CSV table of C-alpha atoms in Angstrom, one decimal:
chain,number,residue,atom,x,y,z
A,28,UNK,CA,9.3,10.1,31.1
A,29,UNK,CA,8.4,12.9,28.7
A,30,UNK,CA,5.7,12.5,26.2
A,31,UNK,CA,7.2,12.0,22.8
A,32,UNK,CA,4.3,14.0,21.2
A,33,UNK,CA,4.9,16.9,23.6
A,34,UNK,CA,8.7,16.9,22.8
A,35,UNK,CA,7.8,17.0,19.1
A,36,UNK,CA,5.3,19.8,19.6
A,37,UNK,CA,7.6,21.8,21.8
A,38,UNK,CA,10.5,21.5,19.3
A,39,UNK,CA,8.3,22.6,16.4
A,40,UNK,CA,6.9,25.5,18.4
A,41,UNK,CA,10.3,26.7,19.6
A,42,UNK,CA,11.8,26.3,16.1
A,43,UNK,CA,9.0,28.3,14.6
A,44,UNK,CA,9.3,31.2,17.1
A,45,UNK,CA,13.1,31.1,16.7
A,46,UNK,CA,12.9,31.3,12.9
A,47,UNK,CA,10.5,34.2,13.1
A,48,UNK,CA,12.9,36.0,15.5
A,49,UNK,CA,15.9,35.2,13.3
A,50,UNK,CA,14.1,36.8,10.3
A,51,UNK,CA,13.6,40.0,12.2
A,52,UNK,CA,17.2,40.1,13.5
A,53,UNK,CA,18.7,39.2,10.1
A,54,UNK,CA,16.9,42.2,8.6
A,55,UNK,CA,17.3,44.7,11.4
A,56,UNK,CA,20.9,43.9,12.4
A,57,UNK,CA,22.6,45.2,9.1
A,58,UNK,CA,20.7,48.5,9.4
A,59,UNK,CA,21.6,48.9,13.1
A,60,UNK,CA,25.2,47.9,12.3
A,61,UNK,CA,25.5,50.5,9.6
A,62,UNK,CA,24.2,53.2,11.8
A,63,UNK,CA,26.5,52.2,14.7
A,64,UNK,CA,29.6,51.8,12.6
A,65,UNK,CA,29.1,55.1,10.9
A,66,UNK,CA,29.3,56.8,14.3
A,67,UNK,CA,32.7,55.1,14.8
A,68,UNK,CA,34.2,55.8,11.4
A,69,UNK,CA,35.4,59.2,12.5
A,70,UNK,CA,38.0,57.3,14.5
A,71,UNK,CA,38.8,54.1,12.5
A,72,UNK,CA,41.6,53.4,15.0
A,73,UNK,CA,39.1,53.0,17.9
A,74,UNK,CA,39.7,49.6,19.5
A,75,UNK,CA,36.0,48.9,19.7
A,76,UNK,CA,35.4,49.2,16.0
A,77,UNK,CA,37.1,45.9,15.0
A,78,UNK,CA,35.4,44.0,17.8
A,79,UNK,CA,32.0,45.5,16.9
A,80,UNK,CA,32.3,44.6,13.2
A,81,UNK,CA,33.4,41.1,14.0
A,82,UNK,CA,30.6,40.5,16.5
A,83,UNK,CA,28.0,41.9,14.0
A,84,UNK,CA,29.3,39.7,11.2
A,85,UNK,CA,29.3,36.6,13.5
A,86,UNK,CA,25.8,37.4,14.7
A,87,UNK,CA,24.4,37.8,11.2
A,88,UNK,CA,26.0,34.5,10.2
A,89,UNK,CA,24.4,32.7,13.1
A,90,UNK,CA,20.9,34.0,12.3
A,91,UNK,CA,21.3,33.4,8.6
A,92,UNK,CA,22.4,29.9,9.3
A,93,UNK,CA,19.2,29.3,11.3
A,94,UNK,CA,17.1,30.6,8.3
A,95,UNK,CA,19.0,28.3,5.9
A,96,UNK,CA,18.5,25.4,8.2
A,97,UNK,CA,14.8,26.1,8.3
A,98,UNK,CA,14.7,26.3,4.5
A,99,UNK,CA,16.5,23.0,3.9
A,100,UNK,CA,15.5,21.0,7.0
A,101,UNK,CA,12.4,18.8,6.4
A,102,UNK,CA,11.2,19.2,10.0
A,103,UNK,CA,12.2,21.0,13.2
A,104,UNK,CA,15.4,19.6,14.7
A,105,UNK,CA,16.0,19.7,18.4
A,106,UNK,CA,19.7,19.2,17.9
A,107,UNK,CA,20.0,22.3,15.6
A,108,UNK,CA,17.8,24.2,18.0
A,109,UNK,CA,20.1,23.5,20.9
A,110,UNK,CA,23.1,24.4,18.8
A,111,UNK,CA,21.5,27.7,17.9
A,112,UNK,CA,20.8,28.3,21.6
A,113,UNK,CA,24.5,27.7,22.5
A,114,UNK,CA,25.6,30.0,19.7
A,115,UNK,CA,23.2,32.7,20.8
A,116,UNK,CA,24.3,32.7,24.4
A,117,UNK,CA,27.9,32.7,23.2
A,118,UNK,CA,27.2,35.8,21.1
A,119,UNK,CA,25.6,37.5,24.1
A,120,UNK,CA,28.6,36.6,26.3
A,121,UNK,CA,31.0,37.9,23.7
A,122,UNK,CA,29.1,41.2,23.5
A,123,UNK,CA,29.2,41.5,27.3
A,124,UNK,CA,32.9,40.8,27.5
A,125,UNK,CA,33.7,43.4,24.9
A,126,UNK,CA,31.4,45.9,26.6
A,127,UNK,CA,33.2,45.3,29.9
A,128,UNK,CA,36.7,45.7,28.4
A,129,UNK,CA,35.5,49.0,26.7
A,130,UNK,CA,34.0,50.3,29.9
A,131,UNK,CA,30.5,50.3,28.5
A,132,UNK,CA,27.2,49.0,29.9
A,133,UNK,CA,25.8,45.5,29.6
A,134,UNK,CA,22.5,46.4,28.1
A,135,UNK,CA,23.0,44.3,24.9
A,136,UNK,CA,24.0,41.3,27.0
A,137,UNK,CA,21.0,41.7,29.3
A,138,UNK,CA,18.5,42.2,26.5
A,139,UNK,CA,19.8,39.3,24.4
A,140,UNK,CA,20.0,36.8,27.3
A,141,UNK,CA,16.5,37.6,28.7
A,142,UNK,CA,14.9,37.8,25.3
A,143,UNK,CA,16.4,34.5,24.2
A,144,UNK,CA,15.1,32.8,27.4
A,145,UNK,CA,11.6,34.1,26.8
A,146,UNK,CA,11.4,33.2,23.1
A,147,UNK,CA,12.0,29.5,22.9
A,148,UNK,CA,11.4,26.8,25.5
A,149,UNK,CA,14.0,24.0,25.7
A,150,UNK,CA,13.2,20.5,26.7
A,151,UNK,CA,16.7,19.7,27.9
A,152,UNK,CA,18.3,21.7,30.6
A,153,UNK,CA,21.2,22.8,28.4
A,154,UNK,CA,21.0,26.5,29.2
A,155,UNK,CA,22.1,26.2,32.9
A,156,UNK,CA,25.7,25.2,32.2
A,157,UNK,CA,25.8,27.8,29.4
A,158,UNK,CA,24.7,30.5,31.8
A,159,UNK,CA,27.4,29.4,34.2
A,160,UNK,CA,30.0,29.6,31.5
A,161,UNK,CA,28.7,33.0,30.5
A,162,UNK,CA,29.1,34.3,34.0
A,163,UNK,CA,32.6,32.9,34.2
A,164,UNK,CA,33.5,34.6,30.9
A,165,UNK,CA,32.2,37.9,32.1
A,166,UNK,CA,34.1,37.4,35.4
A,167,UNK,CA,37.3,36.9,33.5
A,168,UNK,CA,36.6,40.2,31.6
A,169,UNK,CA,36.0,42.0,34.9
A,170,UNK,CA,39.1,40.5,36.5
A,171,UNK,CA,41.2,41.7,33.7
A,172,UNK,CA,39.7,45.1,33.6
A,173,UNK,CA,40.0,45.5,37.4
A,174,UNK,CA,43.6,44.3,37.5
A,175,UNK,CA,42.8,41.2,39.6
A,176,UNK,CA,40.8,43.0,42.3
A,177,UNK,CA,38.5,40.3,43.6
A,178,UNK,CA,36.1,42.6,45.4
A,179,UNK,CA,35.6,44.9,42.4
A,180,UNK,CA,35.2,41.9,40.1
A,181,UNK,CA,32.5,40.4,42.3
A,182,UNK,CA,30.8,43.8,42.4
A,183,UNK,CA,30.9,44.0,38.6
A,184,UNK,CA,29.4,40.5,38.4
A,185,UNK,CA,26.3,41.5,40.4
A,186,UNK,CA,24.3,42.7,37.5
A,187,UNK,CA,25.2,39.8,35.1
A,188,UNK,CA,24.4,37.4,38.0
A,189,UNK,CA,20.9,39.0,38.4
A,190,UNK,CA,20.4,38.7,34.6
A,191,UNK,CA,21.2,35.0,34.7
A,192,UNK,CA,18.9,34.4,37.6
A,193,UNK,CA,16.1,36.1,35.7
A,194,UNK,CA,16.9,33.9,32.6
A,195,UNK,CA,16.6,30.8,34.8
A,196,UNK,CA,13.2,31.9,35.9
A,197,UNK,CA,12.2,32.8,32.4
A,198,UNK,CA,13.3,29.3,31.3
A,199,UNK,CA,11.0,27.7,33.8
A,200,UNK,CA,8.2,30.1,33.1
A,201,UNK,CA,8.4,29.6,29.3
A,202,UNK,CA,8.6,25.8,29.6
A,203,UNK,CA,5.6,25.7,32.0
A,204,UNK,CA,3.6,28.1,29.7
A,205,UNK,CA,4.2,25.9,26.7
A,206,UNK,CA,3.4,22.7,28.7
A,207,UNK,CA,0.1,24.2,29.8
A,208,UNK,CA,-0.6,25.4,26.2
A,209,UNK,CA,0.2,21.9,24.9
A,210,UNK,CA,-2.1,20.3,27.5
A,211,UNK,CA,-5.0,22.7,26.6
A,212,UNK,CA,-4.4,22.2,22.9
A,213,UNK,CA,-4.5,18.4,23.3
A,214,UNK,CA,-7.7,18.6,25.3
A,215,UNK,CA,-9.3,20.9,22.7
A,216,UNK,CA,-8.1,18.6,19.9
A,217,UNK,CA,-9.6,15.6,21.7
A,218,UNK,CA,-12.9,17.4,22.1
A,219,UNK,CA,-12.8,18.4,18.5
A,220,UNK,CA,-12.2,14.9,17.3
A,221,UNK,CA,-15.0,13.6,19.6
A,222,UNK,CA,-17.4,16.3,18.1
A,223,UNK,CA,-16.3,15.4,14.6
A,224,UNK,CA,-16.8,11.7,15.2
A,225,UNK,CA,-20.4,12.4,16.4
A,226,UNK,CA,-21.0,14.7,13.4
A,227,UNK,CA,-19.6,12.2,11.0
A,228,UNK,CA,-21.7,9.4,12.5
A,229,UNK,CA,-24.8,11.5,12.1
A,230,UNK,CA,-24.0,12.9,8.6
A,231,UNK,CA,-22.1,11.9,5.5
A,232,UNK,CA,-18.5,13.1,5.8
A,233,UNK,CA,-18.8,15.6,2.9
A,234,UNK,CA,-22.0,17.1,4.4
A,235,UNK,CA,-20.5,17.2,7.9
A,236,UNK,CA,-17.4,19.1,6.6
A,237,UNK,CA,-19.6,21.5,4.7
A,238,UNK,CA,-21.7,22.3,7.8
A,239,UNK,CA,-18.5,22.8,9.8
A,240,UNK,CA,-17.2,25.2,7.2
A,241,UNK,CA,-20.4,27.1,6.2
A,242,UNK,CA,-22.8,26.4,9.0
A,243,UNK,CA,-25.2,24.6,6.7
A,244,UNK,CA,-25.2,22.2,3.8
A,245,UNK,CA,-26.7,22.7,0.3
A,246,UNK,CA,-29.0,20.2,-1.2
A,247,UNK,CA,-27.2,17.9,-3.7
A,248,UNK,CA,-28.8,16.4,-6.8
A,249,UNK,CA,-27.8,12.9,-7.8
A,250,UNK,CA,-28.4,11.7,-11.3
A,251,UNK,CA,-28.2,8.1,-10.2
A,252,UNK,CA,-28.5,7.1,-6.5
A,253,UNK,CA,-28.9,3.6,-5.3
A,254,UNK,CA,-31.4,3.3,-2.4
A,255,UNK,CA,-31.9,0.3,-0.1
A,256,UNK,CA,-34.8,-0.3,2.3
A,257,UNK,CA,-34.8,-3.2,4.7
A,258,UNK,CA,-37.5,-4.2,7.1
A,259,UNK,CA,-37.7,-7.0,9.7
A,260,UNK,CA,-40.8,-9.0,8.9
A,261,UNK,CA,-43.2,-9.4,11.8
A,262,UNK,CA,-41.0,-7.5,14.3
A,263,UNK,CA,-44.0,-5.7,15.8
A,264,UNK,CA,-45.6,-9.0,16.7
A,265,UNK,CA,-42.2,-10.4,17.9
A,266,UNK,CA,-41.5,-7.4,20.1
A,267,UNK,CA,-44.9,-7.2,21.7
A,268,UNK,CA,-43.8,-9.6,24.4
A,269,UNK,CA,-40.5,-7.9,25.1
A,270,UNK,CA,-39.8,-5.2,27.7
A,271,UNK,CA,-38.8,-1.9,26.2
A,272,UNK,CA,-35.2,-2.2,27.2
A,273,UNK,CA,-34.9,-5.7,25.7
A,274,UNK,CA,-36.5,-4.4,22.5
A,275,UNK,CA,-33.9,-1.6,22.2
A,276,UNK,CA,-31.1,-4.1,22.8
A,277,UNK,CA,-32.3,-6.5,20.0
A,278,UNK,CA,-32.6,-3.7,17.5
A,279,UNK,CA,-29.2,-2.2,18.5
A,280,UNK,CA,-27.5,-5.6,18.1
A,281,UNK,CA,-29.0,-6.2,14.7
A,282,UNK,CA,-28.5,-2.6,13.4
A,283,UNK,CA,-25.0,-2.3,14.7
A,284,UNK,CA,-24.1,-5.3,12.5
A,285,UNK,CA,-25.8,-3.6,9.6
A,286,UNK,CA,-23.7,-0.4,10.3
A,287,UNK,CA,-20.5,-2.4,10.2
A,288,UNK,CA,-21.5,-3.9,6.9
A,289,UNK,CA,-22.4,-0.4,5.5
A,290,UNK,CA,-18.9,0.8,6.4
A,291,UNK,CA,-17.3,-2.3,5.0
A,292,UNK,CA,-19.1,-1.9,1.6
A,293,UNK,CA,-18.6,1.8,1.5
A,294,UNK,CA,-22.3,2.8,1.4
A,295,UNK,CA,-24.0,5.5,3.4
A,296,UNK,CA,-26.5,4.7,6.2
A,297,UNK,CA,-29.2,7.3,6.1
A,298,UNK,CA,-31.5,6.4,9.1
A,299,UNK,CA,-33.5,3.7,10.9
A,300,UNK,CA,-37.3,4.0,11.1
A,301,UNK,CA,-38.5,1.7,13.8
A,302,UNK,CA,-37.4,-1.7,12.6
A,303,UNK,CA,-36.6,-0.5,9.1
A,304,UNK,CA,-33.1,0.4,7.8
A,305,UNK,CA,-32.2,2.7,4.9
A,306,UNK,CA,-28.9,3.1,3.1
A,307,UNK,CA,-27.8,4.7,-0.2
A,308,UNK,CA,-24.8,4.7,-2.6
A,309,UNK,CA,-24.3,7.3,-5.3
A,310,UNK,CA,-21.1,5.6,-6.6
A,311,UNK,CA,-21.8,1.8,-6.9
A,312,UNK,CA,-25.2,0.2,-6.9
A,313,UNK,CA,-23.6,-3.2,-6.8
A,314,UNK,CA,-22.3,-2.4,-3.3
A,315,UNK,CA,-25.9,-2.1,-2.1
A,316,UNK,CA,-26.6,-5.5,-3.6
A,317,UNK,CA,-23.7,-7.0,-1.7
A,318,UNK,CA,-24.9,-5.2,1.4
A,319,UNK,CA,-28.4,-6.7,1.0
A,320,UNK,CA,-27.0,-10.2,0.7
A,321,UNK,CA,-24.8,-9.8,3.8
A,322,UNK,CA,-27.6,-8.3,5.8
A,323,UNK,CA,-29.5,-11.6,5.4
A,324,UNK,CA,-26.4,-13.5,6.6
A,325,UNK,CA,-26.0,-11.3,9.6
A,326,UNK,CA,-29.7,-11.8,10.5
A,327,UNK,CA,-29.4,-15.5,10.0
A,328,UNK,CA,-26.4,-15.6,12.4
A,329,UNK,CA,-28.4,-13.5,14.9
A,330,UNK,CA,-31.2,-16.1,14.7
A,331,UNK,CA,-28.8,-19.0,15.3
A,332,UNK,CA,-27.2,-17.3,18.3
A,333,UNK,CA,-30.4,-16.2,20.0
A,334,UNK,CA,-32.9,-18.8,19.0
A,335,UNK,CA,-35.1,-16.4,17.0
A,336,UNK,CA,-36.7,-16.7,13.6
A,337,UNK,CA,-36.5,-13.2,12.3
A,338,UNK,CA,-36.5,-12.5,8.5
A,339,UNK,CA,-36.2,-9.5,6.3
A,340,UNK,CA,-37.7,-7.9,3.3
A,341,UNK,CA,-35.3,-5.8,1.3
A,342,UNK,CA,-35.9,-3.5,-1.7
A,343,UNK,CA,-33.3,-1.8,-3.9
A,344,UNK,CA,-33.8,0.8,-6.7
A,345,UNK,CA,-31.6,3.3,-8.5
A,346,UNK,CA,-32.3,6.6,-10.1
A,347,UNK,CA,-32.3,10.4,-9.7
A,348,UNK,CA,-32.7,11.8,-6.2
A,349,UNK,CA,-31.9,14.8,-4.0
A,350,UNK,CA,-30.1,14.7,-0.7
A,351,UNK,CA,-29.6,17.3,1.9
A,352,UNK,CA,-30.1,18.6,5.5
A,353,UNK,CA,-33.2,20.5,6.5
A,354,UNK,CA,-33.1,23.3,9.0
A,355,UNK,CA,-30.2,24.5,11.2
A,356,UNK,CA,-30.8,22.5,14.4
A,357,UNK,CA,-30.5,18.8,15.2
A,358,UNK,CA,-29.2,18.1,11.7
A,359,UNK,CA,-30.6,15.0,9.9
A,360,UNK,CA,-29.4,14.1,6.5
A,361,UNK,CA,-32.1,12.6,4.2
A,362,UNK,CA,-32.8,11.8,0.5
A,363,UNK,CA,-36.0,12.5,-1.4
A,364,UNK,CA,-37.5,11.7,-4.8
A,365,UNK,CA,-39.4,9.1,-6.7
A,366,UNK,CA,-36.4,6.7,-6.4
A,367,UNK,CA,-36.7,6.6,-2.7
A,368,UNK,CA,-40.4,5.9,-2.9
A,369,UNK,CA,-39.9,3.1,-5.4
A,370,UNK,CA,-37.2,1.5,-3.2
A,371,UNK,CA,-39.6,1.6,-0.2
A,372,UNK,CA,-42.5,0.1,-2.2
A,373,UNK,CA,-40.2,-2.7,-3.5
A,374,UNK,CA,-39.4,-3.6,0.1
A,375,UNK,CA,-43.0,-3.5,1.3
A,376,UNK,CA,-44.3,-5.5,-1.7
A,377,UNK,CA,-41.5,-8.1,-1.4
A,378,UNK,CA,-41.6,-11.5,0.4
A,379,UNK,CA,-40.1,-12.7,3.6
A,380,UNK,CA,-36.4,-13.3,3.2
A,381,UNK,CA,-36.4,-11.9,-0.3
A,382,UNK,CA,-34.4,-9.0,-1.9
A,383,UNK,CA,-36.6,-7.4,-4.6
A,384,UNK,CA,-34.9,-5.0,-7.0
A,385,UNK,CA,-35.9,-2.9,-10.0
A,386,UNK,CA,-34.8,-3.3,-13.6
A,387,UNK,CA,-32.5,-0.3,-13.2
A,388,UNK,CA,-30.5,-2.2,-10.5
A,389,UNK,CA,-30.3,-5.3,-12.8
A,390,UNK,CA,-29.0,-3.1,-15.7
A,391,UNK,CA,-26.3,-1.5,-13.5
A,392,UNK,CA,-25.2,-4.5,-11.4
A,393,UNK,CA,-26.4,-7.6,-13.4
A,394,UNK,CA,-23.0,-8.7,-14.5
A,395,UNK,CA,-21.9,-9.6,-11.0
A,396,UNK,CA,-25.2,-11.2,-9.7
A,397,UNK,CA,-27.8,-13.8,-10.4
A,398,UNK,CA,-31.4,-12.4,-10.7
A,399,UNK,CA,-34.7,-14.1,-11.2
A,400,UNK,CA,-37.5,-12.1,-12.9
A,401,UNK,CA,-40.6,-11.7,-10.9
A,402,UNK,CA,-42.6,-9.8,-13.5
A,403,UNK,CA,-44.7,-6.7,-13.2
A,404,UNK,CA,-45.5,-5.7,-9.6
A,405,UNK,CA,-48.2,-3.2,-8.8
A,406,UNK,CA,-46.6,-0.8,-6.4
A,407,UNK,CA,-48.9,1.3,-4.2
A,408,UNK,CA,-49.1,4.8,-5.5
A,409,UNK,CA,-46.7,4.0,-8.4
A,410,UNK,CA,-48.4,1.5,-10.6
A,411,UNK,CA,-46.8,-1.6,-12.4
A,412,UNK,CA,-43.1,-2.0,-12.3
A,413,UNK,CA,-40.9,-4.8,-13.6
A,414,UNK,CA,-39.2,-6.4,-10.6
A,415,UNK,CA,-36.5,-9.0,-10.0
A,416,UNK,CA,-35.3,-11.2,-7.1
A,417,UNK,CA,-31.6,-10.8,-6.2
A,418,UNK,CA,-30.5,-14.4,-5.6
A,419,UNK,CA,-26.7,-14.4,-5.1
A,420,UNK,CA,-23.4,-13.0,-6.2
A,421,UNK,CA,-21.8,-14.9,-9.0
A,422,UNK,CA,-18.3,-14.9,-7.5
A,423,UNK,CA,-18.8,-14.8,-3.8
A,424,UNK,CA,-15.9,-13.3,-1.9
A,425,UNK,CA,-14.1,-15.2,0.9
A,426,UNK,CA,-15.4,-12.7,3.4
A,427,UNK,CA,-19.0,-13.6,2.6
A,428,UNK,CA,-18.3,-17.3,3.1
A,429,UNK,CA,-16.7,-16.5,6.4
A,430,UNK,CA,-19.7,-14.4,7.4
A,431,UNK,CA,-22.0,-17.3,6.5
A,432,UNK,CA,-20.0,-19.7,8.6
A,433,UNK,CA,-19.8,-17.3,11.6
């Protein structure tokens, strides 16, 4: 059974090539017709003149119809493509029959048939019966010209038969070529998507796209960036009795849950530093507050499932910062500025299980949450800062209740 995606791709490709070919013929044919017909005007009574003009008009109409179909058709149509193929072979056969009756060569027939077979690949085997009908039509023309002489008719059909055999081979070659091209294209697309996925997992999407486009990313200044730091309290002591592979599994399990929460809340994970987790949001600080509350729930669920008693300290601050990628190898997106330092100090000066936030966070997200004032906190390297405890969201969504029950 044929792949539907391949059928669509092949139809689109054949349609595109056929339309391009039709544009060339639609422009060149009138000029060629004018030159050819002028040569015959010295003898308007020539029997070939009427046939030639009729064939040229019909051919121009067929190619113009294809161009109009492309203009008004929303997408490539396999049915219209097959109809054009039938009309094109019919025109070639008509040309050949006229040439035979006028004792001329079959160069137009041969050129048209072989070129048509090489231009567009057809999914269905519709050309074979059309080729057979074409040979029959030429045979009738030879039979009439030779006065019913079977031997001379068969001799005359030798060249058309060779042309049709060549067309059959070209059909198979063109189809096989396009199938191979499609396979390679799909493989390249799969690899590109895999590479994009890795890049988008390592960097924010906008930064990843900029690096793909320009080879590097410019630093961006944020007038207001929410920054969250979370640290597992006492994890160094807890992990001292674990083998290295078990330690990695524990952190991976916890941080994978945090990653899913970050995606859910639409915030950007920046990095993990040992057992610490950092995320930012330059659009909505309240999303970081919800993330902090949900991170506590995820860790509580992990404790229930694994019999552990891990807890977190979380700090959140908002203010101006700069984000960017340093260097040109092993890209790592990071953010810098006093806002980042304050968020880190709020985390480290917090208490086990607590979410400590700055006054800037309360101003920006206070309408949706309950806070408790802690008072001035002396932050290392920063001095006194008014801090608050984030207690709960005032209208807890159903999803958070489900997370608590999980």
